[in-house]
mmCIF file of C-alpha atoms in Angstrom:
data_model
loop_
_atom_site.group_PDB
_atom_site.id
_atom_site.type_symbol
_atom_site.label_atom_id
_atom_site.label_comp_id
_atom_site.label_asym_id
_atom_site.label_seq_id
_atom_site.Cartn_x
_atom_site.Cartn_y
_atom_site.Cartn_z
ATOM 1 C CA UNK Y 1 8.094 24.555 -18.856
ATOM 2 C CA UNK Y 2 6.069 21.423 -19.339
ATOM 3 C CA UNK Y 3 6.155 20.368 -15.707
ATOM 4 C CA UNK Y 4 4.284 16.460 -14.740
ATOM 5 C CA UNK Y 5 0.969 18.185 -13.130
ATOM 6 C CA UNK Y 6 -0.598 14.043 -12.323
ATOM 7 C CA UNK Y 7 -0.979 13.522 -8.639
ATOM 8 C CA UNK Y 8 -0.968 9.463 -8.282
ATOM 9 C CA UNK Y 9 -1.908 9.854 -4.517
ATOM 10 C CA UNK Y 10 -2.219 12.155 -1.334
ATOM 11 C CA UNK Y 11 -1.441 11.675 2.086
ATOM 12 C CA UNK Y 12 -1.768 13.165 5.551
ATOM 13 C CA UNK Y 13 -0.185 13.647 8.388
ATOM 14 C CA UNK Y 14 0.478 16.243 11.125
ATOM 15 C CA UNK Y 15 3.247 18.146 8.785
ATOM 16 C CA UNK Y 16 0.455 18.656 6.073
ATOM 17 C CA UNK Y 17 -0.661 17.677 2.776
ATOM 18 C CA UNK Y 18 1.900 15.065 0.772
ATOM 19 C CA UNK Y 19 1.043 14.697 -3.046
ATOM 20 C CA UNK Y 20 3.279 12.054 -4.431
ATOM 21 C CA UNK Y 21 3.360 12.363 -8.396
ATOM 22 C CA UNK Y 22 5.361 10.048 -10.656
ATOM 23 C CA UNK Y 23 8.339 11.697 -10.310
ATOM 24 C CA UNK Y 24 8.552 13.808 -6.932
ATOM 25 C CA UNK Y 25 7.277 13.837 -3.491
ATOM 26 C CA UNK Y 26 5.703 17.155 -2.520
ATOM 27 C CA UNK Y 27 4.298 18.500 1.092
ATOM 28 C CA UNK Y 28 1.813 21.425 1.187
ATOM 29 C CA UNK Y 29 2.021 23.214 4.423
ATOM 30 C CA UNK Y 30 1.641 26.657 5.375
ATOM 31 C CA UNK Y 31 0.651 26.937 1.385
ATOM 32 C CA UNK Y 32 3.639 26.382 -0.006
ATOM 33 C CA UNK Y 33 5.138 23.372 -1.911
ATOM 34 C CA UNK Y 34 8.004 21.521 -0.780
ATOM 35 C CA UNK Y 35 9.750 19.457 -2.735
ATOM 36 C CA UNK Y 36 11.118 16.603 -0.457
ATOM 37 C CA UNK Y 37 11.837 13.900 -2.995
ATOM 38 C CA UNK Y 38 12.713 12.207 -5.795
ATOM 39 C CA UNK Y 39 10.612 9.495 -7.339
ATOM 40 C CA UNK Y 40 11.717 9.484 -11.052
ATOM 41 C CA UNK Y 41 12.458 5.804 -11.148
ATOM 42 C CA UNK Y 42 9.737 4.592 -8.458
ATOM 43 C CA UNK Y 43 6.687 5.240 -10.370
ATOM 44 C CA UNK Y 44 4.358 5.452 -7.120
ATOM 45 C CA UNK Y 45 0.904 4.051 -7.007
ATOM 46 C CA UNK Y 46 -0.503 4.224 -3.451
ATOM 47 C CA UNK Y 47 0.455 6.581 -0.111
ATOM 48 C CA UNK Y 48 -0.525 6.348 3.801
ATOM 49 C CA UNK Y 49 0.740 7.971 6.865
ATOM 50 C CA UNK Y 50 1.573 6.229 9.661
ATOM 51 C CA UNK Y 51 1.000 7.481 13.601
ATOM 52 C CA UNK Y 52 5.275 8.354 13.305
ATOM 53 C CA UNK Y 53 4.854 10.829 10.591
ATOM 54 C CA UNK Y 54 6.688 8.447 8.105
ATOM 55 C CA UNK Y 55 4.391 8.656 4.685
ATOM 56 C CA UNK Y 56 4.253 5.032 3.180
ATOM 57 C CA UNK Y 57 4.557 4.196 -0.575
ATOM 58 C CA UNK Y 58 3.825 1.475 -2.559
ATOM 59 C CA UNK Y 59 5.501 1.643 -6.154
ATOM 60 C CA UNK Y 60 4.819 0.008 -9.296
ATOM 61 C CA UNK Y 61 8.733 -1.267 -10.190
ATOM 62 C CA UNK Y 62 10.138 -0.523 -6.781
ATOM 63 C CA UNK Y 63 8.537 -1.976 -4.042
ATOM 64 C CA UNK Y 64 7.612 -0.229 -0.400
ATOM 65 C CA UNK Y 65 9.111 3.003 0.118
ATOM 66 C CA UNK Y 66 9.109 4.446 3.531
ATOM 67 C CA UNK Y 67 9.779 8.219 3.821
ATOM 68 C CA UNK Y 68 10.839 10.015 7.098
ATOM 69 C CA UNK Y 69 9.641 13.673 6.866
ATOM 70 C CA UNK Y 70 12.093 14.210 9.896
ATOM 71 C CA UNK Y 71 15.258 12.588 8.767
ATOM 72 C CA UNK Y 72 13.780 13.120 4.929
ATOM 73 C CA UNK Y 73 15.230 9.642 4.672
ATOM 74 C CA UNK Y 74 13.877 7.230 1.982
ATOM 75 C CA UNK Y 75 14.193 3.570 2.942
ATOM 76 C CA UNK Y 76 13.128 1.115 -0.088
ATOM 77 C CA UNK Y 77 11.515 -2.841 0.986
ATOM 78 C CA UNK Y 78 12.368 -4.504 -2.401
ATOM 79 C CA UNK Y 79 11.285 -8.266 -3.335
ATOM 80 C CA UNK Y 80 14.309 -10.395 -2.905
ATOM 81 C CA UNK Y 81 13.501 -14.444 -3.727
ATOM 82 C CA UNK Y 82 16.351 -15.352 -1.687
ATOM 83 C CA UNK Y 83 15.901 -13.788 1.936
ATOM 84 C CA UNK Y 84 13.196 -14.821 3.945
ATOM 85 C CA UNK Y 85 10.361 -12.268 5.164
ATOM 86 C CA UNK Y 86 11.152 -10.085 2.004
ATOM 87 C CA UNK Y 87 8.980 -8.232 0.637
ATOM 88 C CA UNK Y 88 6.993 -10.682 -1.786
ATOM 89 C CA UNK Y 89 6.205 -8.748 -5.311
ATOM 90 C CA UNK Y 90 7.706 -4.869 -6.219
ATOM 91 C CA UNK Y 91 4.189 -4.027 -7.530
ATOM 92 C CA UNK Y 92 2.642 -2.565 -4.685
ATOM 93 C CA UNK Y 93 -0.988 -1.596 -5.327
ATOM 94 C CA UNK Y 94 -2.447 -1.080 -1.868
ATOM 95 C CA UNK Y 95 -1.815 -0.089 1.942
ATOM 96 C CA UNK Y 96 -3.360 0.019 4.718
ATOM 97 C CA UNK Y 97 -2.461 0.691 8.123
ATOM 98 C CA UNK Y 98 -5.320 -0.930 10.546
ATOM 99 C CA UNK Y 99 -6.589 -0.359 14.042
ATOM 100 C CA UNK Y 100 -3.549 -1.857 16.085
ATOM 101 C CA UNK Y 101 -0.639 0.180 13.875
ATOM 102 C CA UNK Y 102 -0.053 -3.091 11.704
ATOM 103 C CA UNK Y 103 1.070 -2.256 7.928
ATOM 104 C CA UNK Y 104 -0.948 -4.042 5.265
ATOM 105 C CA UNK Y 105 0.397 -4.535 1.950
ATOM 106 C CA UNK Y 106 -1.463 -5.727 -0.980
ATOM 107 C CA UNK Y 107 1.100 -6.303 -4.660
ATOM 108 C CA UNK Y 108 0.078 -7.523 -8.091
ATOM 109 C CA UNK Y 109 1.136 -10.625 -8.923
ATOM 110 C CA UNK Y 110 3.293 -9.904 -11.958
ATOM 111 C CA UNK Y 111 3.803 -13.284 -13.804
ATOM 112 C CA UNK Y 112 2.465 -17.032 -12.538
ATOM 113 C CA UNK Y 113 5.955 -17.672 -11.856
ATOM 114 C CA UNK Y 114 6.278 -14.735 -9.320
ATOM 115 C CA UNK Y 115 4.177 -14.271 -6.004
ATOM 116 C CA UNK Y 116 1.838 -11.561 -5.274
ATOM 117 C CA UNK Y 117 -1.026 -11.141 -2.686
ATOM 118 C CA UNK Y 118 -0.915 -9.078 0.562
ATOM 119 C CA UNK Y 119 1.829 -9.143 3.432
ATOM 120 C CA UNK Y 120 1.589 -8.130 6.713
ATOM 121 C CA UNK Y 121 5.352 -5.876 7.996
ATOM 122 C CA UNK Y 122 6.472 -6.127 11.210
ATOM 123 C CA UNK Y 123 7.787 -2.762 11.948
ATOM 124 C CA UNK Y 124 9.813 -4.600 14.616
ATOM 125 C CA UNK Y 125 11.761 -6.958 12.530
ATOM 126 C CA UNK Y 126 11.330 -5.054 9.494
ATOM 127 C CA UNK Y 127 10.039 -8.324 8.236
ATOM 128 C CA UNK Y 128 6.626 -9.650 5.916
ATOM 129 C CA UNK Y 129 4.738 -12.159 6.753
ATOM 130 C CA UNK Y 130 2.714 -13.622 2.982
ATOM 131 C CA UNK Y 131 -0.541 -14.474 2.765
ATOM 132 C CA UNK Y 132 -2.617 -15.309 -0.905
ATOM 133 C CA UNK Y 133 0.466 -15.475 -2.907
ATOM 134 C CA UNK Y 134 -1.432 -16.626 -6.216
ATOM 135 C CA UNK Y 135 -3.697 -13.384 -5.911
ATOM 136 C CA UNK Y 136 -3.476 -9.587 -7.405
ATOM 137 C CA UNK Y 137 -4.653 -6.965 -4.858
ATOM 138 C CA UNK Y 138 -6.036 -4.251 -5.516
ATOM 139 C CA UNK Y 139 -7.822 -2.725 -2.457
ATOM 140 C CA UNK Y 140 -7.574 -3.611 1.532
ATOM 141 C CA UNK Y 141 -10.014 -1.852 4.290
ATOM 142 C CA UNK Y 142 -10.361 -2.965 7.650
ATOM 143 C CA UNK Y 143 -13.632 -4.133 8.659
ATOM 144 C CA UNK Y 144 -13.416 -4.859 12.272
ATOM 145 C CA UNK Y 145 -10.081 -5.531 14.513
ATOM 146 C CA UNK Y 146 -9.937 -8.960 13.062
ATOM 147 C CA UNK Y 147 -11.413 -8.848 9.350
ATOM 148 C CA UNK Y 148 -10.001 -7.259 6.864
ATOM 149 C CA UNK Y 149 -11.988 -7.492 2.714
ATOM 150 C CA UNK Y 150 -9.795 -7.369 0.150
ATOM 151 C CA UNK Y 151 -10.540 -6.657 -3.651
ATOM 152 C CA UNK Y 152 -8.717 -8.643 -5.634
ATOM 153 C CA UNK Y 153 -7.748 -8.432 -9.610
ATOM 154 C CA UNK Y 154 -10.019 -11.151 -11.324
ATOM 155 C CA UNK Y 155 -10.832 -12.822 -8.122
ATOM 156 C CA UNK Y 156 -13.474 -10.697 -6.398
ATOM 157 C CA UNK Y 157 -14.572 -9.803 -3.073
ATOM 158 C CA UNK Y 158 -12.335 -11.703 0.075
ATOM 159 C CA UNK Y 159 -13.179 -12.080 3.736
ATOM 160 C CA UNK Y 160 -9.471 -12.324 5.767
ATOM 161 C CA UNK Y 161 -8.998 -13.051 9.020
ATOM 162 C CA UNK Y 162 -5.973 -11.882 10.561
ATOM 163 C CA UNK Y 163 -5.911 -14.784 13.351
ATOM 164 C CA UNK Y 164 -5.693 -17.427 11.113
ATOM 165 C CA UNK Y 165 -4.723 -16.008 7.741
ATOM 166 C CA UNK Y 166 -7.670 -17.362 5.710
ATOM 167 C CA UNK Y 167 -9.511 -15.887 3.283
ATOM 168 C CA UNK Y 168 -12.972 -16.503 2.227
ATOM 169 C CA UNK Y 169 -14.289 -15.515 -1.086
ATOM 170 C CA UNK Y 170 -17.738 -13.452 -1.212
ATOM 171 C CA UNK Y 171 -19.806 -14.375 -4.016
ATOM 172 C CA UNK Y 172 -20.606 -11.522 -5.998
ATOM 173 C CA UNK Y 173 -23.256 -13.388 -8.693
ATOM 174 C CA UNK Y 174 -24.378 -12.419 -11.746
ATOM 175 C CA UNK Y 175 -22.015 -11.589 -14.645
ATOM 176 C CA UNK Y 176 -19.392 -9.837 -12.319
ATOM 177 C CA UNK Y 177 -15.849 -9.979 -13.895
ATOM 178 C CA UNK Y 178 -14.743 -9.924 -10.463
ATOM 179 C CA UNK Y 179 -12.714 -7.161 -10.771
ATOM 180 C CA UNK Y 180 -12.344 -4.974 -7.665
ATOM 181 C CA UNK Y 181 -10.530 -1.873 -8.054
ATOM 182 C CA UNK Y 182 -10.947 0.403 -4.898
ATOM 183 C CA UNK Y 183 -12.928 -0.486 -1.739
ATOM 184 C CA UNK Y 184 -14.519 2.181 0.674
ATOM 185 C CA UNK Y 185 -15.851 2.402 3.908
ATOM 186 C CA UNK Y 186 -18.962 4.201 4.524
ATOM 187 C CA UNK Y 187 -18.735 4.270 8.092
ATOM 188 C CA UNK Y 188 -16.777 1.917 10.830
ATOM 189 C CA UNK Y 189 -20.435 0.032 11.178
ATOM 190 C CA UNK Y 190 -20.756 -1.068 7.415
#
């Protein structure tokens, strides 16, 4: 049949390969495909592993997903305006998972009404803490154990530091349209 072949994102953990498509969640190990789950109405955009095995998502309509390979439990983080340390947009562009096993979360901001930016989850309290709420991420990486740069969506290059929750814009000149889409590391000393 005419079966979705578009990979959105791959992840990896100790269990194998995961390949998360628009519709399904697959693991490759031992070379064979597993279908694990559903994503038909989570259009995913981003994936990470954590140290636990549990394989992070960040959807486009739907929030954070959190899968447990183990349990093969899905647990969705959805924005909800009216509970405190929810999860502040349902566009979630952008992960990362830094040196001391903190979550990183970087959304879209979908209207000027609704917040965006990044959030930091406390796995603890299963809780966000906001930061840059009038900001579209696009890309985090981890530059040292307290810096992290940020690409943002019509904003450019940002300097944050996680003590104090400031950012600091880098100046990118010329005609840039500020538009960051991905950010890499070459090497932990770049």
């Amino acid at each position: 049949g005419n079966q979705n072949k578009k990979i959105n994102n791959l992840a990896i953990n100790n269990k194998g390969y995961w390949a998360i498509s628009d519709s399904k969640l697959f693991n490759y190990a031992d070379q064979q495909v597993i279908e694990t789950a559903s994503f038909t109405q989570h259009s995913p955009l981003t994936a990470i592993t954590s140290t636990d095995n549990n394989i992070w998502i960040g959807s486009f309509r739907s929030g954070l997903l959190r899968y447990s390979p183990s349990s093969k439990k899905l647990t969705q983080f959805k924005s909800t305006e009216s509970i405190e340390g929810a999860l502040p947009s349902n566009v979630v562009s952008s992960l990362l998972l830094d040196k001391s096993q903190t979550l990183w979360v970087g959304m879209y901001r979908p209207t000027t009404k609704k917040p965006g930016g990044m959030a930091k989850f406390d796995l603890e309290t299963n809780k966000f803490i906001s930061y840059l709420p009038n900001l579209s991420i696009t890309s985090i990486v981890e530059l040292n154990d307290n810096t992290l740069l940020i690409g943002t969506y019509y904003n450019g290059l940002l300097l944050f530091n996680k003590t104090s929750g400031k950012a600091e814009t880098i100046n990118l000149g010329g005609n840039s349209n500020n538009f960051i889409r991905t950010l890499f590391l070459e090497n932990e000393n770049t």
